Amino acid sequence: MADVVTGEAVVVEVRVAQLPSRAVALLIDMLLQFAAIVGLSLLLGMLSVVTEEAFAIALTILLTALVIVGYPVIFETLSRGRSLGKLALGLRVVSDDGGPERFRQAMFRGLAGLLEFWLLFGAPALIGSLVSERGKRLGDVFAGTIVISERAPRQAPPPEMPPQLAAWATTLELSRLPEALAATARQYLSRWHQLSPAVRHEMGVRIAGQFSSFVSPPPPPAAPPYAYLAAVLAERRRRTQARLALQARQARASSSASPFAGVPGAAPVSGTYPAPFSPPSPAATPPTASGFIPPA
């Protein structure tokens, strides 16, 4: 998952397309392009019988370049970020702000794809996708785009802040928390009600113990593992949203034509806590003796 900031400084969570699905979509597109190149070559081969050979060769090179670059540019522009391969895999190219891909961005991606895939056999794209947190290849970096998946399974809502831990969570040091461990905790909280009490407790204690190696200060003694993990994740998400929204507002202010843009003393951006931890339905597990409400 990744957060993108719209032009109105609204943080939207999207699912970044995984490397295997992007590779399959690329393979489909390249097969279609190769078939088009072969078909054009056969037609131009027949044309060379009645024209000069040099002209036929030059026309073949020109049409091949147009197929390689024009195919992704035309399809992604007209279909708002979807080539035939991406359409088959449920992928779409969007701008970094979550908006639809524009012609200029599609052109940058198409020209970079000529270098990445056809001339260098995909090595730069593979390295860039593995290094980037959002799976961006060089074309995405230059164009300011990201490839997302539209067929992702429905995600559980993010954990909410337990009211009892809201004040403590503001003091947390979260910079060392690995993303993989945070994802494990999110998955645990989303499946909390599906687990047996013994497994629920054992997993919660184990994950909370791993969190304690990266997060400080420790939670209050009465906080159960699920409340501790929910508080950490909710505070982490709140800070990320506040930082991204601040960056978006600063970028908009710096690019604004208003003479008052960027004037010192402007109102600072302050984040707000997520909504209090929602009480579960009557059929859910009742509050514990410590007063903490289990995740809904």
Coordinates of C-alpha atoms in Angstrom, one line a residue:
M1 CA 0.0 0.0 0.0
A2 CA 1.0 3.6 -0.6
D3 CA -0.3 7.0 0.3
V4 CA -0.7 9.6 -2.5
V5 CA -1.7 13.3 -2.0
T6 CA -4.2 14.8 -4.3
G7 CA -4.1 18.4 -5.5
E8 CA -6.4 19.3 -2.6
A9 CA -3.9 17.9 -0.1
V10 CA -6.1 14.9 0.6
V11 CA -4.2 11.7 1.4
V12 CA -5.5 8.6 -0.5
E13 CA -4.3 5.1 0.1
V14 CA -3.7 3.0 -3.0
R15 CA -2.3 -0.5 -3.7
V16 CA 0.9 -0.4 -5.6
A17 CA 1.1 -3.0 -8.4
Q18 CA 3.4 -5.8 -7.6
L19 CA 6.4 -6.7 -9.8
P20 CA 5.1 -10.1 -11.0
S21 CA 1.8 -8.6 -12.3
R22 CA 3.6 -5.7 -14.0
A23 CA 6.0 -8.2 -15.6
V24 CA 3.1 -10.3 -17.0
A25 CA 1.4 -7.1 -18.3
L26 CA 4.6 -6.0 -19.9
L27 CA 5.0 -9.4 -21.5
I28 CA 1.5 -9.2 -23.0
D29 CA 2.2 -5.7 -24.4
M30 CA 5.6 -6.7 -25.9
L31 CA 4.1 -9.8 -27.6
L32 CA 1.4 -7.6 -29.2
Q33 CA 4.1 -5.1 -30.2
F34 CA 6.3 -7.9 -31.7
A35 CA 3.3 -9.3 -33.6
A36 CA 2.6 -5.8 -35.0
I37 CA 6.2 -5.4 -36.0
V38 CA 6.3 -8.7 -37.8
G39 CA 3.1 -7.9 -39.6
L40 CA 4.4 -4.5 -40.7
S41 CA 7.7 -6.1 -41.8
L42 CA 5.8 -8.6 -44.0
L43 CA 3.8 -5.8 -45.6
L44 CA 6.8 -3.7 -46.2
G45 CA 8.7 -6.7 -47.6
M46 CA 6.0 -7.0 -50.3
L47 CA 6.2 -3.2 -50.8
S48 CA 9.9 -3.4 -51.4
V49 CA 9.2 -5.3 -54.6
V50 CA 7.9 -2.1 -56.2
T51 CA 10.0 0.4 -54.3
E52 CA 13.6 1.0 -53.6
E53 CA 15.1 -1.2 -50.9
A54 CA 16.6 1.7 -48.9
F55 CA 13.2 3.4 -48.7
A56 CA 11.6 0.1 -47.5
I57 CA 14.3 -0.3 -44.8
A58 CA 14.0 3.3 -43.6
L59 CA 10.2 2.9 -43.5
T60 CA 10.5 -0.3 -41.5
I61 CA 12.8 1.3 -38.9
L62 CA 10.4 4.3 -38.6
L63 CA 7.3 2.1 -38.2
T64 CA 9.1 -0.2 -35.7
A65 CA 10.0 2.8 -33.5
L66 CA 6.4 4.1 -33.8
V67 CA 5.1 0.7 -32.6
I68 CA 7.5 0.5 -29.7
V69 CA 6.9 4.0 -28.5
G70 CA 3.5 4.8 -29.9
Y71 CA 1.7 1.7 -28.6
P72 CA 2.0 2.5 -24.9
V73 CA 1.7 6.2 -25.4
I74 CA -1.5 6.0 -27.4
F75 CA -3.2 3.3 -25.3
E76 CA -2.3 4.9 -22.0
T77 CA -3.4 8.3 -23.1
L78 CA -6.7 7.3 -24.5
S79 CA -7.6 4.8 -21.8
R80 CA -6.3 6.9 -18.9
G81 CA -3.3 4.8 -18.0
R82 CA -4.1 1.3 -19.3
S83 CA -2.5 -0.6 -22.1
L84 CA -3.9 -3.9 -23.2
G85 CA -1.6 -5.8 -20.9
K86 CA -2.5 -3.6 -17.9
L87 CA -6.1 -4.0 -18.8
A88 CA -5.8 -7.8 -18.7
L89 CA -4.0 -7.6 -15.3
G90 CA -6.2 -4.9 -13.7
L91 CA -3.4 -2.3 -13.5
R92 CA -3.5 1.4 -14.2
V93 CA -0.9 4.2 -14.4
V94 CA -1.8 7.3 -12.4
S95 CA 0.1 10.5 -11.5
D96 CA 1.8 10.7 -8.1
D97 CA -1.1 12.8 -6.9
G98 CA -3.6 10.1 -7.8
G99 CA -4.9 11.8 -10.9
P100 CA -5.2 10.3 -14.4
E101 CA -2.0 9.9 -16.5
R102 CA -1.5 12.7 -18.9
F103 CA -0.1 12.6 -22.5
R104 CA 3.2 14.2 -21.4
Q105 CA 3.7 11.5 -18.7
A106 CA 2.7 8.7 -21.1
M107 CA 5.3 10.1 -23.6
F108 CA 8.0 10.1 -20.9
R109 CA 7.2 6.5 -20.0
G110 CA 7.1 5.4 -23.6
L111 CA 10.5 6.9 -24.4
A112 CA 12.0 5.5 -21.2
G113 CA 10.5 2.1 -22.0
L114 CA 12.4 2.1 -25.4
L115 CA 15.6 2.4 -23.4
E116 CA 14.7 0.2 -20.5
F117 CA 13.0 -2.8 -22.2
W118 CA 14.1 -2.9 -25.8
L119 CA 17.7 -1.6 -25.7
L120 CA 18.8 -2.7 -22.2
F121 CA 16.5 -5.8 -21.9
G122 CA 14.6 -4.6 -18.8
A123 CA 17.6 -4.4 -16.4
P124 CA 17.2 -0.7 -15.4
A125 CA 13.4 -1.3 -14.9
L126 CA 14.0 -4.3 -12.7
I127 CA 16.6 -2.6 -10.6
G128 CA 14.5 0.6 -10.2
S129 CA 11.4 -1.4 -9.3
L130 CA 13.3 -3.3 -6.6
V131 CA 15.0 -0.2 -5.1
S132 CA 11.9 2.0 -5.1
E133 CA 9.5 1.7 -2.2
R134 CA 6.6 2.3 -4.7
G135 CA 8.0 -0.1 -7.4
K136 CA 8.8 2.7 -9.8
R137 CA 10.9 2.1 -12.9
L138 CA 12.9 4.9 -14.5
G139 CA 10.0 5.9 -16.7
D140 CA 7.8 6.3 -13.7
V141 CA 10.4 8.4 -11.9
F142 CA 10.9 10.8 -14.8
A143 CA 7.1 11.0 -15.6
G144 CA 6.0 11.4 -12.0
T145 CA 3.7 8.3 -12.2
I146 CA 2.9 5.2 -10.2
V147 CA 1.3 1.9 -11.3
I148 CA -1.5 0.7 -9.1
S149 CA -3.7 -2.4 -9.0
E150 CA -7.4 -2.0 -9.3
R151 CA -8.3 -5.6 -8.7
A152 CA -6.8 -5.9 -5.2
P153 CA -8.8 -7.6 -2.5
R154 CA -10.8 -5.4 -0.2
Q155 CA -8.6 -4.2 2.6
A156 CA -9.6 -4.0 6.2
P157 CA -10.0 -0.4 7.5
P158 CA -6.8 0.9 9.2
P159 CA -6.6 0.5 13.0
E160 CA -8.1 3.3 15.0
M161 CA -6.5 5.0 18.0
P162 CA -7.6 3.5 21.4
P163 CA -8.7 6.6 23.4
Q164 CA -6.8 5.4 26.5
L165 CA -3.5 5.4 24.6
A166 CA -3.9 8.6 22.6
A167 CA -1.8 10.8 24.9
W168 CA 0.9 8.2 25.2
A169 CA 1.1 7.6 21.5
T170 CA 2.1 11.3 20.9
T171 CA 5.4 10.6 22.6
L172 CA 6.4 7.6 20.4
E173 CA 9.6 7.3 18.5
L174 CA 8.6 5.4 15.3
S175 CA 11.4 6.1 12.8
R176 CA 13.0 2.7 13.3
L177 CA 9.8 0.6 12.8
P178 CA 10.2 -1.6 9.7
E179 CA 7.4 -1.6 7.2
A180 CA 7.2 -5.4 7.0
L181 CA 6.6 -5.6 10.8
A182 CA 3.9 -2.9 10.6
A183 CA 2.2 -4.9 7.8
T184 CA 2.3 -8.0 10.0
A185 CA 0.6 -6.1 12.8
R186 CA -2.1 -4.7 10.4
Q187 CA -2.8 -8.2 9.2
Y188 CA -3.0 -9.5 12.8
L189 CA -5.5 -6.8 13.8
S190 CA -7.6 -7.3 10.7
R191 CA -8.0 -11.0 11.6
W192 CA -8.3 -10.6 15.4
H193 CA -11.9 -11.8 15.6
Q194 CA -11.2 -14.8 13.4
L195 CA -8.5 -16.2 15.8
S196 CA -9.1 -18.4 18.8
P197 CA -8.4 -16.7 22.1
A198 CA -5.1 -18.7 22.6
V199 CA -3.8 -18.0 19.2
R200 CA -5.0 -14.4 19.5
H201 CA -3.0 -13.8 22.7
E202 CA 0.1 -15.7 21.6
M203 CA 0.4 -13.8 18.3
G204 CA -0.3 -10.5 19.9
V205 CA 2.3 -11.0 22.6
R206 CA 4.9 -12.1 20.0
I207 CA 4.2 -9.1 17.6
A208 CA 4.1 -6.6 20.5
G209 CA 7.5 -8.0 21.7
Q210 CA 8.9 -7.4 18.2
F211 CA 7.5 -3.9 18.2
S212 CA 9.2 -3.1 21.5
S213 CA 12.6 -3.5 19.9
F214 CA 11.9 -0.6 17.5
V215 CA 9.3 1.6 19.3
S216 CA 9.8 3.6 22.5
P217 CA 8.7 4.3 25.1
P218 CA 7.0 1.0 26.2
P219 CA 3.2 1.0 26.6
P220 CA 1.4 1.4 29.9
P221 CA 1.4 -1.9 31.9
A222 CA -2.4 -2.4 31.6
A223 CA -2.4 -2.1 27.8
P224 CA -3.2 -5.4 26.0
P225 CA -1.2 -6.3 22.9
Y226 CA -3.9 -5.5 20.4
A227 CA -4.5 -2.0 21.9
Y228 CA -0.7 -1.3 21.9
L229 CA -0.3 -2.4 18.3
A230 CA -3.4 -0.4 17.2
A231 CA -2.1 2.7 18.9
V232 CA 1.3 2.5 17.3
L233 CA -0.1 2.0 13.8
A234 CA -2.7 4.7 14.2
E235 CA -0.2 7.2 15.4
R236 CA 2.2 6.2 12.6
R237 CA -0.5 6.7 10.0
R238 CA -1.5 10.1 11.5
R239 CA 2.0 11.4 11.3
T240 CA 2.5 10.2 7.7
Q241 CA -0.8 11.8 6.6
A242 CA 0.2 15.1 8.4
R243 CA 3.6 15.1 6.8
L244 CA 2.3 14.4 3.3
A245 CA -0.4 17.0 3.6
L246 CA 2.1 19.6 4.8
Q247 CA 4.4 18.8 1.9
A248 CA 1.5 19.1 -0.6
R249 CA 0.5 22.4 0.8
Q250 CA 4.0 23.7 0.8
A251 CA 4.4 22.6 -2.9
R252 CA 1.2 24.3 -3.8
A253 CA 2.2 27.5 -2.0
S254 CA 5.6 27.6 -3.6
S255 CA 4.1 27.2 -7.1
S256 CA 1.3 29.6 -6.6
A257 CA 1.3 32.9 -8.5
S258 CA -0.1 34.8 -5.5
P259 CA 2.3 37.4 -4.1
F260 CA 1.3 36.2 -0.6
A261 CA 2.4 32.6 -1.2
G262 CA 4.9 31.4 1.2
V263 CA 4.6 34.5 3.5
P264 CA 5.9 33.6 7.0
G265 CA 3.3 33.5 9.7
A266 CA 0.9 31.3 7.6
A267 CA -1.2 29.0 9.7
P268 CA 0.7 25.8 10.3
V269 CA -0.7 22.4 9.3
S270 CA -1.6 20.3 12.3
G271 CA -2.6 16.7 12.2
T272 CA -5.6 15.3 14.0
Y273 CA -6.0 12.0 15.7
P274 CA -8.1 9.4 14.0
A275 CA -11.6 8.8 15.3
P276 CA -11.8 7.1 18.7
F277 CA -11.6 3.4 18.7
S278 CA -15.1 2.2 17.6
P279 CA -17.0 -0.1 20.0
P280 CA -17.6 -3.5 18.6
S281 CA -21.0 -4.8 17.6
P282 CA -23.1 -6.5 20.4
A283 CA -21.9 -9.9 19.0
A284 CA -18.3 -9.0 19.3
T285 CA -16.0 -9.6 22.3
P286 CA -17.0 -7.3 25.2
P287 CA -14.4 -4.9 26.8
T288 CA -11.8 -6.4 28.9
A289 CA -11.3 -5.8 32.6
S290 CA -8.6 -3.2 31.8
G291 CA -11.1 -1.0 30.0
F292 CA -9.6 -1.5 26.5
I293 CA -12.0 -2.3 23.7
P294 CA -10.9 -5.1 21.3
P295 CA -10.5 -4.2 17.7
A296 CA -13.8 -4.3 15.7

